[in-house]
CSV table of C-alpha atoms in Angstrom, one decimal:
chain,number,residue,atom,x,y,z
A,1,UNK,CA,9.5,12.0,-4.0
A,2,UNK,CA,6.0,13.1,-4.0
A,3,UNK,CA,4.9,16.8,-3.6
A,4,UNK,CA,2.0,16.9,-0.7
A,5,UNK,CA,-0.8,19.6,-1.3
A,6,UNK,CA,-4.9,20.0,-0.2
A,7,UNK,CA,-7.6,21.5,-2.1
A,8,UNK,CA,-10.9,22.3,-0.4
A,9,UNK,CA,-13.7,20.2,-1.4
A,10,UNK,CA,-17.2,22.1,-0.4
A,11,UNK,CA,-15.8,23.2,2.8
A,12,UNK,CA,-13.4,20.0,3.7
A,13,UNK,CA,-10.1,20.2,3.3
A,14,UNK,CA,-8.2,16.8,1.1
A,15,UNK,CA,-5.1,16.4,1.4
A,16,UNK,CA,-3.2,14.6,-1.5
A,17,UNK,CA,0.4,13.2,-2.6
A,18,UNK,CA,1.2,14.2,-6.4
A,19,UNK,CA,4.5,13.5,-8.9
A,20,UNK,CA,5.2,13.1,-12.3
A,21,UNK,CA,4.4,14.5,-15.2
A,22,UNK,CA,2.3,13.5,-18.3
A,23,UNK,CA,-1.5,11.4,-18.6
A,24,UNK,CA,-3.1,12.0,-15.2
A,25,UNK,CA,-3.3,8.7,-12.7
A,26,UNK,CA,-5.6,9.1,-9.7
A,27,UNK,CA,-5.1,6.1,-6.8
A,28,UNK,CA,-8.0,5.6,-4.0
A,29,UNK,CA,-6.3,4.3,-1.3
A,30,UNK,CA,-8.2,1.9,1.2
A,31,UNK,CA,-10.3,1.9,4.2
A,32,UNK,CA,-9.7,0.6,7.8
A,33,UNK,CA,-6.6,2.3,8.9
A,34,UNK,CA,-5.1,3.4,4.9
A,35,UNK,CA,-4.2,6.4,3.5
A,36,UNK,CA,-2.4,7.6,0.4
A,37,UNK,CA,1.0,7.3,2.4
A,38,UNK,CA,0.3,4.0,3.3
A,39,UNK,CA,-0.6,2.3,0.3
A,40,UNK,CA,0.8,3.7,-2.8
A,41,UNK,CA,4.1,4.8,-2.6
A,42,UNK,CA,5.6,1.9,-4.0
A,43,UNK,CA,3.7,2.0,-7.0
A,44,UNK,CA,3.7,5.9,-7.4
A,45,UNK,CA,7.5,5.5,-7.8
A,46,UNK,CA,7.0,3.1,-10.4
A,47,UNK,CA,4.4,5.1,-12.2
A,48,UNK,CA,6.0,8.8,-11.9
A,49,UNK,CA,8.7,8.4,-14.9
A,50,UNK,CA,5.5,8.2,-17.5
A,51,UNK,CA,2.6,9.9,-15.9
A,52,UNK,CA,1.1,12.7,-13.7
A,53,UNK,CA,0.1,10.4,-10.4
A,54,UNK,CA,-2.5,11.7,-8.0
A,55,UNK,CA,-2.9,9.5,-4.6
A,56,UNK,CA,-6.0,11.9,-2.2
A,57,UNK,CA,-6.4,10.7,1.6
A,58,UNK,CA,-10.5,10.0,1.0
A,59,UNK,CA,-12.5,11.4,3.6
A,60,UNK,CA,-11.6,11.6,7.2
A,61,UNK,CA,-8.3,9.5,6.1
A,62,UNK,CA,-4.6,10.6,6.4
A,63,UNK,CA,-4.5,14.4,6.8
A,64,UNK,CA,-7.7,15.3,5.1
A,65,UNK,CA,-10.8,16.5,7.2
A,66,UNK,CA,-12.9,14.5,9.0
A,67,UNK,CA,-15.7,16.2,8.2
A,68,UNK,CA,-19.7,15.5,9.7
A,69,UNK,CA,-20.5,14.4,6.4
A,70,UNK,CA,-22.3,11.0,4.8
A,71,UNK,CA,-19.7,8.3,4.6
A,72,UNK,CA,-20.8,6.2,2.1
A,73,UNK,CA,-19.5,4.8,-1.2
A,74,UNK,CA,-22.3,7.6,-3.2
A,75,UNK,CA,-20.7,10.2,-0.7
A,76,UNK,CA,-17.1,9.6,-0.9
A,77,UNK,CA,-17.1,10.0,-4.8
A,78,UNK,CA,-19.4,12.9,-4.8
A,79,UNK,CA,-16.0,14.6,-2.9
A,80,UNK,CA,-13.8,12.8,-5.2
A,81,UNK,CA,-15.4,13.8,-8.2
A,82,UNK,CA,-15.5,17.3,-6.8
A,83,UNK,CA,-11.7,17.0,-5.8
A,84,UNK,CA,-11.0,16.2,-9.7
A,85,UNK,CA,-13.5,19.1,-10.8
A,86,UNK,CA,-10.9,21.1,-8.2
A,87,UNK,CA,-7.9,20.3,-9.9
A,88,UNK,CA,-9.3,20.1,-13.5
A,89,UNK,CA,-8.1,16.5,-14.0
A,90,UNK,CA,-10.7,15.0,-15.5
A,91,UNK,CA,-10.7,12.3,-17.6
A,92,UNK,CA,-8.3,10.3,-15.7
A,93,UNK,CA,-7.2,6.7,-15.2
A,94,UNK,CA,-8.7,5.9,-11.9
A,95,UNK,CA,-7.2,2.8,-9.9
A,96,UNK,CA,-9.2,1.9,-6.5
A,97,UNK,CA,-8.2,-0.5,-3.8
A,98,UNK,CA,-11.0,-2.2,-1.4
A,99,UNK,CA,-12.9,1.0,-0.1
A,100,UNK,CA,-11.2,3.1,-3.0
A,101,UNK,CA,-11.9,0.7,-5.5
A,102,UNK,CA,-16.1,0.8,-4.9
A,103,UNK,CA,-15.5,4.8,-4.9
A,104,UNK,CA,-14.0,4.6,-8.2
A,105,UNK,CA,-16.7,2.6,-9.7
A,106,UNK,CA,-19.4,4.8,-8.1
A,107,UNK,CA,-17.4,7.7,-9.4
A,108,UNK,CA,-17.0,6.3,-13.0
A,109,UNK,CA,-21.0,5.3,-13.1
A,110,UNK,CA,-21.8,8.7,-12.0
A,111,UNK,CA,-19.4,10.7,-13.8
A,112,UNK,CA,-18.0,9.5,-17.0
A,113,UNK,CA,-16.3,12.3,-18.0
A,114,UNK,CA,-14.4,12.1,-15.3
A,115,UNK,CA,-12.9,8.7,-15.6
A,116,UNK,CA,-11.4,7.5,-19.0
A,117,UNK,CA,-9.5,4.4,-17.8
A,118,UNK,CA,-10.9,2.1,-14.3
A,119,UNK,CA,-8.6,0.0,-12.9
A,120,UNK,CA,-10.6,-1.2,-9.5
A,121,UNK,CA,-8.5,-3.7,-7.4
A,122,UNK,CA,-10.3,-6.4,-4.7
A,123,UNK,CA,-12.7,-3.6,-5.1
A,124,UNK,CA,-16.1,-3.0,-2.4
A,125,UNK,CA,-19.3,-3.0,-4.0
A,126,UNK,CA,-19.4,-6.4,-6.4
A,127,UNK,CA,-21.3,-8.1,-3.8
A,128,UNK,CA,-24.0,-7.5,-1.1
A,129,UNK,CA,-22.7,-10.7,1.4
A,130,UNK,CA,-20.8,-9.7,4.4
A,131,UNK,CA,-17.4,-11.4,4.7
A,132,UNK,CA,-18.7,-13.2,8.1
A,133,UNK,CA,-22.4,-12.7,8.3
A,134,UNK,CA,-24.1,-11.4,10.8
A,135,UNK,CA,-20.8,-11.1,13.3
A,136,UNK,CA,-19.7,-8.5,10.5
A,137,UNK,CA,-22.9,-7.0,11.2
A,138,UNK,CA,-22.8,-6.9,14.8
A,139,UNK,CA,-19.0,-5.4,14.5
A,140,UNK,CA,-20.2,-2.5,12.4
A,141,UNK,CA,-22.4,-1.7,15.3
A,142,UNK,CA,-20.7,-2.3,18.4
A,143,UNK,CA,-17.8,0.3,17.5
A,144,UNK,CA,-15.6,-0.2,20.7
A,145,UNK,CA,-14.4,-3.1,19.7
A,146,UNK,CA,-12.6,-1.3,16.5
A,147,UNK,CA,-11.3,1.1,18.7
A,148,UNK,CA,-9.8,-1.1,21.3
A,149,UNK,CA,-8.2,-2.8,18.4
A,150,UNK,CA,-6.3,0.2,17.6
A,151,UNK,CA,-5.5,1.7,20.7
A,152,UNK,CA,-3.6,-1.8,20.9
A,153,UNK,CA,-1.8,-1.4,17.9
A,154,UNK,CA,-0.7,1.9,19.0
A,155,UNK,CA,1.1,0.4,21.9
A,156,UNK,CA,2.7,-2.5,19.7
A,157,UNK,CA,4.2,-2.2,16.2
A,158,UNK,CA,4.2,-6.4,16.7
A,159,UNK,CA,0.3,-6.3,17.0
A,160,UNK,CA,0.2,-3.5,14.3
A,161,UNK,CA,2.7,-6.2,11.9
A,162,UNK,CA,0.1,-9.2,12.5
A,163,UNK,CA,-3.2,-8.0,12.3
A,164,UNK,CA,-2.0,-7.0,8.5
A,165,UNK,CA,-1.7,-11.0,7.9
A,166,UNK,CA,-5.4,-10.9,7.3
A,167,UNK,CA,-5.1,-8.8,4.2
A,168,UNK,CA,-1.9,-10.6,2.5
A,169,UNK,CA,-0.8,-13.9,1.2
A,170,UNK,CA,2.5,-14.0,2.9
A,171,UNK,CA,3.0,-12.0,5.7
A,172,UNK,CA,6.6,-12.6,5.5
A,173,UNK,CA,7.5,-11.5,2.4
A,174,UNK,CA,5.7,-8.0,3.4
A,175,UNK,CA,8.2,-5.2,3.0
A,176,UNK,CA,9.1,-3.2,6.5
A,177,UNK,CA,8.2,0.0,5.3
A,178,UNK,CA,4.3,-0.9,4.7
A,179,UNK,CA,4.2,-2.0,8.2
A,180,UNK,CA,6.2,0.9,9.5
A,181,UNK,CA,3.2,3.2,7.3
A,182,UNK,CA,0.4,1.2,9.3
A,183,UNK,CA,2.0,1.8,12.2
A,184,UNK,CA,2.9,5.4,11.8
A,185,UNK,CA,-1.0,6.2,10.5
A,186,UNK,CA,-2.5,4.2,13.4
A,187,UNK,CA,-0.9,6.9,15.7
A,188,UNK,CA,-3.1,9.6,14.3
A,189,UNK,CA,-5.7,10.5,16.6
A,190,UNK,CA,-8.1,10.0,14.1
A,191,UNK,CA,-7.4,6.4,12.8
A,192,UNK,CA,-10.4,4.7,12.6
A,193,UNK,CA,-13.0,7.1,12.6
A,194,UNK,CA,-13.9,7.2,9.1
A,195,UNK,CA,-14.0,3.7,9.1
A,196,UNK,CA,-16.1,3.4,11.4
A,197,UNK,CA,-18.6,6.2,10.2
A,198,UNK,CA,-18.1,4.0,6.5
A,199,UNK,CA,-19.3,0.8,8.7
A,200,UNK,CA,-22.5,2.6,9.9
A,201,UNK,CA,-23.7,3.8,6.6
A,202,UNK,CA,-22.5,0.7,4.5
A,203,UNK,CA,-23.2,-2.2,7.2
A,204,UNK,CA,-26.5,-3.2,7.2
A,205,UNK,CA,-28.2,-6.9,8.8
A,206,UNK,CA,-28.8,-7.5,4.9
A,207,UNK,CA,-25.7,-7.2,4.0
A,208,UNK,CA,-23.5,-4.3,2.3
A,209,UNK,CA,-25.7,-1.2,1.3
A,210,UNK,CA,-24.1,-0.2,-2.0
A,211,UNK,CA,-23.3,-2.8,-4.7
A,212,UNK,CA,-22.7,-2.6,-8.1
A,213,UNK,CA,-24.1,-5.9,-9.1
A,214,UNK,CA,-27.5,-4.8,-10.6
A,215,UNK,CA,-25.7,-2.1,-12.3
A,216,UNK,CA,-22.5,-3.4,-14.4
A,217,UNK,CA,-24.2,-2.9,-17.5
A,218,UNK,CA,-24.3,0.9,-16.8
A,219,UNK,CA,-20.6,1.2,-16.8
A,220,UNK,CA,-19.1,2.9,-19.8
A,221,UNK,CA,-15.7,3.0,-19.7
A,222,UNK,CA,-13.1,0.2,-20.1
A,223,UNK,CA,-12.5,-1.4,-17.0
A,224,UNK,CA,-9.3,-3.9,-15.9
A,225,UNK,CA,-10.2,-5.7,-12.8
A,226,UNK,CA,-7.7,-7.0,-10.2
A,227,UNK,CA,-8.1,-9.3,-7.7
A,228,UNK,CA,-5.9,-11.3,-5.3
A,229,UNK,CA,-6.2,-15.0,-5.5
A,230,UNK,CA,-6.2,-15.4,-2.3
A,231,UNK,CA,-8.4,-12.7,-1.0
A,232,UNK,CA,-10.5,-13.6,1.9
A,233,UNK,CA,-12.8,-10.1,2.1
A,234,UNK,CA,-14.1,-10.4,-1.3
A,235,UNK,CA,-14.3,-13.5,-3.4
A,236,UNK,CA,-13.1,-14.0,-6.8
A,237,UNK,CA,-15.9,-14.8,-7.8
A,238,UNK,CA,-17.7,-11.9,-7.2
A,239,UNK,CA,-14.3,-10.0,-9.6
A,240,UNK,CA,-15.4,-12.8,-12.2
A,241,UNK,CA,-19.0,-12.3,-12.4
A,242,UNK,CA,-18.4,-8.5,-12.5
A,243,UNK,CA,-16.0,-8.9,-15.4
A,244,UNK,CA,-18.7,-10.9,-17.3
A,245,UNK,CA,-21.4,-8.3,-17.0
A,246,UNK,CA,-19.0,-5.0,-17.3
A,247,UNK,CA,-19.6,-4.4,-20.8
A,248,UNK,CA,-15.7,-3.4,-21.7
A,249,UNK,CA,-13.7,-5.3,-19.3
A,250,UNK,CA,-11.2,-8.2,-18.5
A,251,UNK,CA,-10.1,-9.8,-15.2
A,252,UNK,CA,-6.3,-10.3,-14.0
A,253,UNK,CA,-6.0,-12.4,-11.0
A,254,UNK,CA,-2.4,-11.9,-8.9
A,255,UNK,CA,-1.6,-15.5,-8.0
A,256,UNK,CA,0.5,-14.1,-4.8
A,257,UNK,CA,-1.8,-11.5,-3.5
A,258,UNK,CA,-5.0,-11.5,-1.1
A,259,UNK,CA,-6.3,-7.9,-0.1
A,260,UNK,CA,-3.0,-5.7,-0.6
A,261,UNK,CA,-1.5,-5.8,-3.7
A,262,UNK,CA,-0.5,-2.4,-3.8
A,263,UNK,CA,1.9,-3.1,-1.3
A,264,UNK,CA,2.1,-7.0,-2.0
A,265,UNK,CA,3.4,-6.5,-5.5
A,266,UNK,CA,3.5,-3.4,-6.7
A,267,UNK,CA,5.3,-4.2,-9.7
A,268,UNK,CA,2.9,-6.0,-11.5
A,269,UNK,CA,-0.2,-3.6,-10.3
A,270,UNK,CA,1.8,-0.7,-11.5
A,271,UNK,CA,2.3,-2.8,-14.6
A,272,UNK,CA,-1.3,-3.3,-15.1
A,273,UNK,CA,-2.3,0.3,-14.7
A,274,UNK,CA,0.0,1.4,-17.3
A,275,UNK,CA,-1.6,-1.0,-19.7
A,276,UNK,CA,-4.8,0.4,-18.6
A,277,UNK,CA,-3.3,3.7,-20.0
A,278,UNK,CA,-2.2,2.2,-23.2
A,279,UNK,CA,-6.2,1.2,-23.7
A,280,UNK,CA,-4.8,-2.6,-22.6
């Protein structure tokens, strides 16, 4: 079972889970209602016999402090760089899901000394276009919609489960433990606050503020992109474009996944991480 602890990074407390010994593998979770204990336990358990697995709660998520900082992708990456420096973990195999995938790519660009191998899973930052155009922009500006949705989820596990249909390929096959983890997390008084701050920082009328499309050539670490074939948030075509342009990259499309592969198919995610550690 993973142990839990915290460190202070530039005055901000960052909580993390830790399990296993060996080569360090760092797992960065996604956005909206997520945390290390929500997305990663099935993958942690599969990796722990061989690797030192560390899964922090990103700034403002889970038990990490909701600090008065910039919640952009570069802002998150700066905090995670400080976290890795504090624990003296680098260079690591860095795995990131969605928001965490964008943070992982940013960190690999900013601090390649900390990253040995990169595994972005359906990552943010591969394109600028918003999934629903101006509707996405409008929702990002009217944050009350997110607050009302979270209030409804707090009252109903059924609604919480139904909301996950947008990020998984087959809701009926999703484990009850995954639903329970989201439902517990949504009860946290600060649930959704970090995501709302992220949208304020990253969603503009012209699209996402942070995109790596012009910087793929600068990625200097071996990269294995994992992308759900049925992801409706970030198109597979974005991952294909990235894999073509990143100097040392390959793409694996996950046939039975949408946007939440660590919970949809933890076995295949863990296997790809192991391959990345071993040099593909």
